mmCIF file of C-alpha atoms and ligand atoms in Angstrom:
data_model
loop_
_atom_site.group_PDB
_atom_site.id
_atom_site.type_symbol
_atom_site.label_atom_id
_atom_site.label_comp_id
_atom_site.label_asym_id
_atom_site.label_seq_id
_atom_site.Cartn_x
_atom_site.Cartn_y
_atom_site.Cartn_z
ATOM 1 C CA MET A 1 27.428 34.870 -209.942
ATOM 2 C CA LYS A 2 24.900 32.120 -209.434
ATOM 3 C CA ASN A 3 26.311 30.512 -206.325
ATOM 4 C CA ILE A 4 24.875 31.078 -202.852
ATOM 5 C CA ALA A 5 25.914 29.634 -199.483
ATOM 6 C CA ILE A 6 24.346 29.221 -196.068
ATOM 7 C CA LEU A 7 26.020 29.148 -192.656
ATOM 8 C CA CYS A 8 24.940 29.038 -189.015
ATOM 9 C CA SER A 9 26.670 31.182 -186.431
ATOM 10 C CA GLY A 10 26.396 31.318 -182.629
ATOM 11 C CA GLY A 11 24.015 29.231 -180.525
ATOM 12 C CA ASP A 12 22.134 26.673 -182.612
ATOM 13 C CA VAL A 13 18.321 26.693 -182.598
ATOM 14 C CA SER A 14 15.645 24.208 -183.578
ATOM 15 C CA GLY A 15 14.533 25.560 -186.921
ATOM 16 C CA MET A 16 17.983 25.740 -188.481
ATOM 17 C CA ASN A 17 17.620 22.334 -190.163
ATOM 18 C CA PRO A 18 14.261 23.191 -191.766
ATOM 19 C CA ALA A 19 15.851 26.486 -192.899
ATOM 20 C CA ILE A 20 18.833 24.617 -194.416
ATOM 21 C CA LYS A 21 16.490 22.202 -196.200
ATOM 22 C CA HIS A 22 14.412 24.985 -197.660
ATOM 23 C CA PHE A 23 17.508 27.018 -198.537
ATOM 24 C CA VAL A 24 18.593 24.204 -200.858
ATOM 25 C CA GLU A 25 15.127 23.816 -202.363
ATOM 26 C CA TYR A 26 14.447 27.509 -202.869
ATOM 27 C CA SER A 27 17.934 28.296 -204.214
ATOM 28 C CA ILE A 28 17.544 25.600 -206.868
ATOM 29 C CA GLU A 29 14.046 26.870 -207.692
ATOM 30 C CA LYS A 30 15.576 30.322 -208.255
ATOM 31 C CA GLY A 31 18.334 28.994 -210.530
ATOM 32 C CA LEU A 32 21.095 29.288 -207.921
ATOM 33 C CA GLN A 33 23.611 26.610 -206.913
ATOM 34 C CA PRO A 34 23.445 26.148 -203.112
ATOM 35 C CA TYR A 35 26.521 25.594 -200.953
ATOM 36 C CA PHE A 36 26.950 24.710 -197.275
ATOM 37 C CA VAL A 37 29.551 26.396 -195.101
ATOM 38 C CA TYR A 38 30.279 24.072 -192.186
ATOM 39 C CA ASP A 39 30.852 25.381 -188.639
ATOM 40 C CA GLY A 40 29.948 29.020 -189.187
ATOM 41 C CA PHE A 41 32.590 31.633 -189.946
ATOM 42 C CA GLU A 42 35.228 29.071 -188.984
ATOM 43 C CA GLY A 43 34.235 27.104 -192.085
ATOM 44 C CA LEU A 44 34.655 30.178 -194.276
ATOM 45 C CA ILE A 45 38.195 30.599 -192.991
ATOM 46 C CA ASP A 46 39.047 26.881 -193.247
ATOM 47 C CA ASN A 47 37.420 26.498 -196.669
ATOM 48 C CA ASN A 48 34.919 24.011 -195.335
ATOM 49 C CA ILE A 49 32.537 24.918 -198.140
ATOM 50 C CA VAL A 50 30.709 22.223 -200.090
ATOM 51 C CA SER A 51 28.075 22.310 -202.828
ATOM 52 C CA ALA A 52 24.705 20.926 -201.755
ATOM 53 C CA SER A 53 21.781 19.150 -203.368
ATOM 54 C CA TYR A 54 18.366 17.799 -202.423
ATOM 55 C CA LYS A 55 19.770 14.519 -201.131
ATOM 56 C CA ASP A 56 21.842 16.392 -198.518
ATOM 57 C CA VAL A 57 18.727 17.723 -196.836
ATOM 58 C CA SER A 58 16.365 14.805 -197.022
ATOM 59 C CA GLY A 59 15.001 13.833 -193.622
ATOM 60 C CA ILE A 60 16.419 16.784 -191.679
ATOM 61 C CA ILE A 61 13.213 18.805 -191.299
ATOM 62 C CA THR A 62 12.297 17.021 -188.069
ATOM 63 C CA ARG A 63 15.662 17.439 -186.385
ATOM 64 C CA GLY A 64 16.861 20.085 -183.946
ATOM 65 C CA GLY A 65 20.365 21.511 -184.108
ATOM 66 C CA THR A 66 22.045 22.143 -187.431
ATOM 67 C CA LYS A 67 23.321 19.628 -189.934
ATOM 68 C CA ILE A 68 26.059 22.032 -191.037
ATOM 69 C CA GLY A 69 27.297 22.884 -187.536
ATOM 70 C CA SER A 70 27.668 26.250 -185.869
ATOM 71 C CA ALA A 71 30.455 28.069 -184.045
ATOM 72 C CA ARG A 72 31.335 31.324 -182.342
ATOM 73 C CA SER A 73 34.374 32.471 -184.323
ATOM 74 C CA LYS A 74 36.982 34.712 -182.745
ATOM 75 C CA ARG A 75 39.147 34.574 -185.852
ATOM 76 C CA PHE A 76 36.485 36.206 -188.044
ATOM 77 C CA LEU A 77 36.858 39.350 -185.911
ATOM 78 C CA GLU A 78 40.307 39.806 -187.474
ATOM 79 C CA ALA A 79 40.684 41.435 -190.902
ATOM 80 C CA SER A 80 43.386 38.971 -192.005
ATOM 81 C CA TYR A 81 41.034 35.994 -191.488
ATOM 82 C CA ARG A 82 38.187 37.804 -193.238
ATOM 83 C CA GLN A 83 40.509 38.176 -196.233
ATOM 84 C CA ILE A 84 41.112 34.393 -196.188
ATOM 85 C CA ALA A 85 37.341 33.867 -195.973
ATOM 86 C CA LYS A 86 36.823 36.086 -199.016
ATOM 87 C CA ASP A 87 39.523 34.224 -200.976
ATOM 88 C CA ASN A 88 37.847 30.916 -200.154
ATOM 89 C CA LEU A 89 34.457 32.168 -201.298
ATOM 90 C CA ASP A 90 36.061 33.367 -204.552
ATOM 91 C CA LYS A 91 37.441 29.858 -205.140
ATOM 92 C CA HIS A 92 33.841 28.586 -205.147
ATOM 93 C CA GLY A 93 32.428 31.563 -207.044
ATOM 94 C CA ILE A 94 30.159 32.512 -204.144
ATOM 95 C CA ASP A 95 29.152 36.135 -203.588
ATOM 96 C CA LYS A 96 25.957 35.671 -201.561
ATOM 97 C CA LEU A 97 25.520 34.267 -198.090
ATOM 98 C CA VAL A 98 22.497 33.439 -195.977
ATOM 99 C CA VAL A 99 23.495 33.726 -192.329
ATOM 100 C CA LEU A 100 21.434 32.144 -189.542
ATOM 101 C CA GLY A 101 22.552 33.770 -186.308
ATOM 102 C CA GLY A 102 22.288 36.677 -183.924
ATOM 103 C CA ASP A 103 23.111 40.362 -184.084
ATOM 104 C CA GLY A 104 26.828 39.781 -183.377
ATOM 105 C CA SER A 105 27.031 37.572 -186.464
ATOM 106 C CA PHE A 106 25.194 40.153 -188.559
ATOM 107 C CA ARG A 107 27.591 42.868 -187.391
ATOM 108 C CA GLY A 108 30.466 40.647 -188.527
ATOM 109 C CA MET A 109 28.799 40.141 -191.899
ATOM 110 C CA ALA A 110 28.138 43.858 -192.335
ATOM 111 C CA LYS A 111 31.872 44.484 -191.906
ATOM 112 C CA PHE A 112 32.635 41.666 -194.353
ATOM 113 C CA TYR A 113 30.251 43.186 -196.907
ATOM 114 C CA GLU A 114 31.810 46.626 -196.468
ATOM 115 C CA GLU A 115 35.331 45.265 -196.968
ATOM 116 C CA HIS A 116 34.787 42.597 -199.597
ATOM 117 C CA GLY A 117 31.327 43.095 -201.115
ATOM 118 C CA ILE A 118 29.953 39.671 -200.135
ATOM 119 C CA ALA A 119 26.195 40.191 -199.938
ATOM 120 C CA PHE A 120 24.321 38.629 -197.049
ATOM 121 C CA ALA A 121 20.815 37.970 -195.812
ATOM 122 C CA GLY A 122 20.668 37.755 -192.021
ATOM 123 C CA ILE A 123 18.014 35.435 -190.580
ATOM 124 C CA PRO A 124 17.474 36.129 -186.842
ATOM 125 C CA SER A 125 18.045 32.827 -185.081
ATOM 126 C CA THR A 126 18.342 32.703 -181.316
ATOM 127 C CA ILE A 127 16.213 31.207 -178.575
ATOM 128 C CA ASP A 128 16.846 34.418 -176.573
ATOM 129 C CA ASN A 129 14.482 36.407 -178.870
ATOM 130 C CA ASP A 130 16.580 39.485 -178.202
ATOM 131 C CA ILE A 131 17.248 40.922 -181.647
ATOM 132 C CA VAL A 132 16.062 44.495 -182.101
ATOM 133 C CA GLY A 133 13.680 45.037 -185.030
ATOM 134 C CA THR A 134 12.138 41.574 -185.149
ATOM 135 C CA ASP A 135 9.351 40.249 -182.941
ATOM 136 C CA TYR A 136 10.363 36.691 -183.722
ATOM 137 C CA CYS A 137 13.648 34.825 -183.956
ATOM 138 C CA LEU A 138 13.864 31.313 -185.311
ATOM 139 C CA GLY A 139 13.911 28.675 -182.562
ATOM 140 C CA VAL A 140 11.940 30.593 -179.944
ATOM 141 C CA ASP A 141 8.720 28.607 -180.274
ATOM 142 C CA THR A 142 10.493 25.262 -179.916
ATOM 143 C CA ALA A 143 12.437 26.504 -176.882
ATOM 144 C CA LEU A 144 9.227 27.800 -175.273
ATOM 145 C CA ASN A 145 7.553 24.456 -175.814
ATOM 146 C CA ILE A 146 10.486 22.536 -174.342
ATOM 147 C CA ILE A 147 10.350 24.821 -171.291
ATOM 148 C CA ARG A 148 6.572 24.444 -171.032
ATOM 149 C CA GLU A 149 6.841 20.666 -170.999
ATOM 150 C CA ALA A 150 9.523 20.834 -168.324
ATOM 151 C CA LEU A 151 7.501 23.237 -166.168
ATOM 152 C CA ASP A 152 4.334 21.164 -166.487
ATOM 153 C CA ALA A 153 6.310 18.100 -165.366
ATOM 154 C CA VAL A 154 7.973 19.947 -162.490
ATOM 155 C CA ARG A 155 4.599 21.206 -161.310
ATOM 156 C CA ASP A 156 3.369 17.616 -161.037
ATOM 157 C CA THR A 157 6.172 16.625 -158.716
ATOM 158 C CA ALA A 158 6.119 19.916 -156.802
ATOM 159 C CA SER A 159 2.449 19.452 -155.948
ATOM 160 C CA SER A 160 2.982 15.839 -154.907
ATOM 161 C CA PHE A 161 5.757 16.626 -152.484
ATOM 162 C CA LYS A 162 4.816 20.006 -151.023
ATOM 163 C CA ARG A 163 7.906 21.734 -152.301
ATOM 164 C CA ALA A 164 9.041 24.914 -154.008
ATOM 165 C CA PHE A 165 10.702 24.402 -157.379
ATOM 166 C CA VAL A 166 12.909 27.051 -158.891
ATOM 167 C CA VAL A 167 13.482 26.557 -162.602
ATOM 168 C CA GLU A 168 16.088 28.590 -164.466
ATOM 169 C CA THR A 169 15.699 29.262 -168.188
ATOM 170 C CA MET A 170 18.285 30.488 -170.671
ATOM 171 C CA GLY A 171 18.145 33.870 -172.365
ATOM 172 C CA ARG A 172 21.531 35.391 -171.567
ATOM 173 C CA ASP A 173 20.589 39.001 -170.570
ATOM 174 C CA CYS A 174 17.065 38.805 -171.933
ATOM 175 C CA GLY A 175 14.160 37.571 -169.814
ATOM 176 C CA TYR A 176 11.802 36.795 -172.713
ATOM 177 C CA LEU A 177 11.843 32.991 -172.316
ATOM 178 C CA ALA A 178 11.331 33.183 -168.553
ATOM 179 C CA LEU A 179 8.646 35.855 -168.846
ATOM 180 C CA VAL A 180 6.507 33.977 -171.369
ATOM 181 C CA SER A 181 7.102 30.657 -169.602
ATOM 182 C CA GLY A 182 6.294 32.041 -166.145
ATOM 183 C CA LEU A 183 3.135 33.655 -167.456
ATOM 184 C CA THR A 184 1.895 30.664 -169.434
ATOM 185 C CA SER A 185 2.664 28.109 -166.752
ATOM 186 C CA GLY A 186 1.024 30.077 -163.959
ATOM 187 C CA ALA A 187 4.235 30.379 -161.956
ATOM 188 C CA GLU A 188 3.959 31.945 -158.507
ATOM 189 C CA LEU A 189 7.217 33.832 -159.008
ATOM 190 C CA THR A 190 8.886 35.041 -162.216
ATOM 191 C CA LEU A 191 12.169 36.910 -162.130
ATOM 192 C CA ILE A 192 13.853 38.451 -165.183
ATOM 193 C CA PRO A 193 16.839 40.782 -165.588
ATOM 194 C CA GLU A 194 14.734 43.610 -167.044
ATOM 195 C CA VAL A 195 12.665 44.094 -163.868
ATOM 196 C CA SER A 196 14.268 44.923 -160.546
ATOM 197 C CA TYR A 197 12.918 42.984 -157.572
ATOM 198 C CA ASN A 198 13.560 42.271 -153.934
ATOM 199 C CA LEU A 199 12.761 38.768 -152.682
ATOM 200 C CA HIS A 200 11.941 40.299 -149.314
ATOM 201 C CA ASP A 201 8.792 41.846 -150.887
ATOM 202 C CA TYR A 202 7.351 38.351 -151.484
ATOM 203 C CA GLU A 203 7.964 37.109 -147.964
ATOM 204 C CA ALA A 204 4.723 38.004 -146.205
ATOM 205 C CA LYS A 205 2.532 36.956 -149.139
ATOM 206 C CA PHE A 206 4.165 33.545 -149.614
ATOM 207 C CA LYS A 207 4.249 32.786 -145.886
ATOM 208 C CA LYS A 208 0.552 33.635 -145.587
ATOM 209 C CA GLU A 209 -0.325 31.420 -148.588
ATOM 210 C CA LEU A 210 1.660 28.584 -147.057
ATOM 211 C CA SER A 211 -0.104 28.937 -143.724
ATOM 212 C CA GLU A 212 -3.454 28.900 -145.566
ATOM 213 C CA GLY A 213 -2.684 25.536 -147.135
ATOM 214 C CA ARG A 214 -0.726 26.192 -150.315
ATOM 215 C CA ARG A 215 1.137 22.967 -151.139
ATOM 216 C CA TYR A 216 3.846 24.185 -153.502
ATOM 217 C CA PHE A 217 5.411 27.086 -155.353
ATOM 218 C CA LEU A 218 6.719 27.196 -158.904
ATOM 219 C CA ALA A 219 9.296 29.891 -159.621
ATOM 220 C CA VAL A 220 10.654 30.604 -163.107
ATOM 221 C CA ILE A 221 13.808 32.654 -163.205
ATOM 222 C CA SER A 222 15.946 33.808 -166.097
ATOM 223 C CA GLU A 223 19.680 33.426 -166.295
ATOM 224 C CA GLY A 224 21.060 36.930 -165.955
ATOM 225 C CA ILE A 225 19.244 37.831 -162.720
ATOM 226 C CA LYS A 226 21.309 38.538 -159.625
ATOM 227 C CA GLU A 227 20.593 35.257 -157.783
ATOM 228 C CA SER A 228 21.214 31.730 -159.028
ATOM 229 C CA ALA A 229 18.465 29.085 -158.978
ATOM 230 C CA GLU A 230 20.219 27.504 -155.966
ATOM 231 C CA GLU A 231 20.124 30.815 -154.102
ATOM 232 C CA VAL A 232 16.426 31.389 -154.787
ATOM 233 C CA ALA A 233 15.708 27.800 -153.703
ATOM 234 C CA ALA A 234 17.674 28.394 -150.479
ATOM 235 C CA TRP A 235 15.561 31.516 -149.880
ATOM 236 C CA PHE A 236 12.364 29.414 -150.158
ATOM 237 C CA GLU A 237 13.744 26.941 -147.601
ATOM 238 C CA ASP A 238 15.290 29.384 -145.156
ATOM 239 C CA VAL A 239 12.899 32.317 -145.325
ATOM 240 C CA ILE A 240 9.544 30.978 -146.554
ATOM 241 C CA GLY A 241 9.951 27.638 -144.816
ATOM 242 C CA ILE A 242 9.223 25.106 -147.535
ATOM 243 C CA GLU A 243 11.489 22.373 -148.814
ATOM 244 C CA SER A 244 12.799 23.358 -152.226
ATOM 245 C CA ARG A 245 14.725 22.181 -155.281
ATOM 246 C CA ALA A 246 16.487 24.033 -158.088
ATOM 247 C CA THR A 247 16.461 22.939 -161.725
ATOM 248 C CA VAL A 248 18.608 24.592 -164.374
ATOM 249 C CA LEU A 249 17.132 23.631 -167.738
ATOM 250 C CA GLY A 250 20.329 24.496 -169.616
ATOM 251 C CA HIS A 251 20.983 23.361 -173.135
ATOM 252 C CA ILE A 252 17.978 21.071 -173.468
ATOM 253 C CA GLN A 253 16.158 24.325 -174.303
ATOM 254 C CA ARG A 254 18.186 24.594 -177.487
ATOM 255 C CA GLY A 255 17.318 21.128 -178.795
ATOM 256 C CA GLY A 256 14.220 19.117 -179.622
ATOM 257 C CA ASN A 257 12.246 18.622 -182.809
ATOM 258 C CA PRO A 258 11.329 21.982 -184.313
ATOM 259 C CA THR A 259 7.675 22.899 -183.801
ATOM 260 C CA SER A 260 5.406 23.467 -186.799
ATOM 261 C CA ARG A 261 5.734 27.188 -186.205
ATOM 262 C CA ASP A 262 9.525 27.074 -186.372
ATOM 263 C CA ARG A 263 9.433 24.932 -189.515
ATOM 264 C CA LEU A 264 7.040 27.345 -191.190
ATOM 265 C CA MET A 265 8.956 30.429 -190.035
ATOM 266 C CA ALA A 266 12.185 28.840 -191.318
ATOM 267 C CA TYR A 267 10.628 28.503 -194.772
ATOM 268 C CA ARG A 268 9.264 32.039 -194.734
ATOM 269 C CA PHE A 269 12.508 33.603 -193.495
ATOM 270 C CA ILE A 270 14.509 31.749 -196.166
ATOM 271 C CA ASN A 271 12.211 32.827 -199.008
ATOM 272 C CA PHE A 272 12.263 36.411 -197.815
ATOM 273 C CA GLY A 273 16.048 36.445 -197.354
ATOM 274 C CA ILE A 274 16.832 34.930 -200.768
ATOM 275 C CA ASP A 275 14.264 37.122 -202.521
ATOM 276 C CA GLY A 276 15.963 40.134 -200.920
ATOM 277 C CA LEU A 277 19.397 39.077 -202.133
ATOM 278 C CA LEU A 278 18.051 38.585 -205.653
ATOM 279 C CA ALA A 279 16.479 42.044 -205.487
ATOM 280 C CA GLY A 280 19.820 43.633 -204.592
ATOM 281 C CA LYS A 281 19.340 43.944 -200.837
ATOM 282 C CA ASN A 282 22.940 43.171 -200.088
ATOM 283 C CA ASP A 283 23.335 43.742 -196.363
ATOM 284 C CA LYS A 284 19.938 43.316 -194.778
ATOM 285 C CA VAL A 285 18.465 41.368 -191.909
ATOM 286 C CA SER A 286 15.095 39.741 -192.589
ATOM 287 C CA CYS A 287 12.828 40.765 -189.747
ATOM 288 C CA TYR A 288 9.311 39.822 -188.736
ATOM 289 C CA SER A 289 7.375 42.525 -186.979
ATOM 290 C CA ALA A 290 3.660 43.272 -186.636
ATOM 291 C CA SER A 291 3.017 40.027 -188.578
ATOM 292 C CA GLN A 292 4.930 41.283 -191.628
ATOM 293 C CA PHE A 293 8.356 40.500 -193.017
ATOM 294 C CA ASN A 294 10.607 43.463 -193.667
ATOM 295 C CA TYR A 295 14.263 44.179 -194.386
ATOM 296 C CA LYS A 296 16.253 46.086 -191.781
ATOM 297 C CA SER A 297 19.734 47.498 -191.960
ATOM 298 C CA ILE A 298 22.405 46.327 -189.578
ATOM 299 C CA GLY A 299 22.295 49.705 -187.812
ATOM 300 C CA ASP A 300 18.621 49.106 -187.028
ATOM 301 C CA VAL A 301 19.233 45.731 -185.400
ATOM 302 C CA ALA A 302 22.710 45.771 -183.908
ATOM 303 C CA ASN A 303 23.252 49.177 -182.383
ATOM 304 C CA THR A 304 20.229 49.517 -180.163
ATOM 305 C CA GLN A 305 19.485 48.000 -176.772
ATOM 306 C CA HIS A 306 16.793 45.320 -177.001
ATOM 307 C CA VAL A 307 13.662 45.734 -174.904
ATOM 308 C CA ILE A 308 10.839 43.234 -174.446
ATOM 309 C CA GLU A 309 7.640 44.336 -176.195
ATOM 310 C CA PRO A 310 5.826 46.735 -173.807
ATOM 311 C CA ALA A 311 2.402 45.101 -174.370
ATOM 312 C CA LEU A 312 3.828 41.764 -173.217
ATOM 313 C CA MET A 313 5.433 43.390 -170.190
ATOM 314 C CA LYS A 314 2.074 44.927 -169.346
ATOM 315 C CA LEU A 315 0.267 41.614 -169.709
ATOM 316 C CA ALA A 316 2.789 39.970 -167.410
ATOM 317 C CA GLU A 317 2.799 42.838 -164.893
ATOM 318 C CA SER A 318 1.014 40.901 -162.187
ATOM 319 C CA CYS A 319 3.391 37.950 -162.403
ATOM 320 C CA LEU A 320 6.447 40.222 -162.286
ATOM 321 C CA THR A 321 5.493 42.218 -159.243
ATOM 322 C CA CYS A 322 4.477 41.246 -155.787
HETATM 323 O O1 F6P B 1 22.309 32.782 -177.079
HETATM 324 C C1 F6P B 1 21.788 31.509 -176.902
HETATM 325 C C2 F6P B 1 22.238 30.913 -175.596
HETATM 326 O O2 F6P B 1 21.662 29.622 -175.480
HETATM 327 C C3 F6P B 1 21.949 31.749 -174.354
HETATM 328 O O3 F6P B 1 20.610 31.644 -173.928
HETATM 329 C C4 F6P B 1 22.939 31.203 -173.387
HETATM 330 O O4 F6P B 1 23.272 32.165 -172.404
HETATM 331 C C5 F6P B 1 24.127 30.897 -174.254
HETATM 332 O O5 F6P B 1 23.642 30.766 -175.585
HETATM 333 C C6 F6P B 1 24.871 29.650 -173.891
HETATM 334 O O6 F6P B 1 25.985 29.571 -174.704
HETATM 335 P P1 F6P B 1 26.864 28.264 -174.875
HETATM 336 O O7 F6P B 1 26.089 27.308 -175.737
HETATM 337 O O8 F6P B 1 28.102 28.752 -175.537
HETATM 338 O O9 F6P B 1 27.096 27.698 -173.503
#
């Protein structure tokens, strides 16, 4: 069959729209008819599947989010709905899918391939950067830049007012965003779920710095640690003795115009994924490690616990310990 579809699953990232644009362009270049599946696996089940052409993707390269929508589908976990999804794909003559998502989505696709033979190319897309086997996930660079801008701005006001600011990043259980952001913004305190800590250990050091004239503190914490941003801010006020504020960056980290890096990576991931499908790699995730693209099986990416690259942990050692 000559028909190929793309869908987005799970949390959207900036980089999905450039990937969708290039999916259309590269599919046509390869003699394939591109289709969009709207709203992730939900769209497969509801037959929200539409053929696409160049005009559908004009002007989207600069935009965050995803033109075709995304969703976290509970129904796709059930075999009966996967059967409906397969029937819908058959109606459109589609037997290949490009899936922008995380490891949960790829696990779902691997099952779908096993049951119904629909080939897929998984493109790691999550700001959390927590997919085993790939150093880079689409959207991470844009999220890091959004966080950097926010931290630079917060630092300005923190220094003006003599305050501690505690800024919480996303990442679910993975501290990558907070780690890189804490390191590259010169934060005084960085807390991530992967490294155990005790706030008490920082007490003497921070109090001394304050008594010696330090005007402010910037703390970057990851969601997934044991305290909330409010609790860490309260600790600064009550224990260290400096007025403090908490900022939870939240979903703004998932939006914004994709950076050049995310646009370029979107193009490269799409080419690699489609080339793999055309070469008979029917159930592979396109990964980027040690500056090379490679295909990994679902077992390699979905069944292992993710760890942050040891060299990065080492580099950040001093900002993660007291
Ligand atoms: O996985 C991406 C992510 O943004 C996480 O960092 C965060 O914990 C979660 O999704 C938020 O999910 P939702 O958009 O459903 O609130």
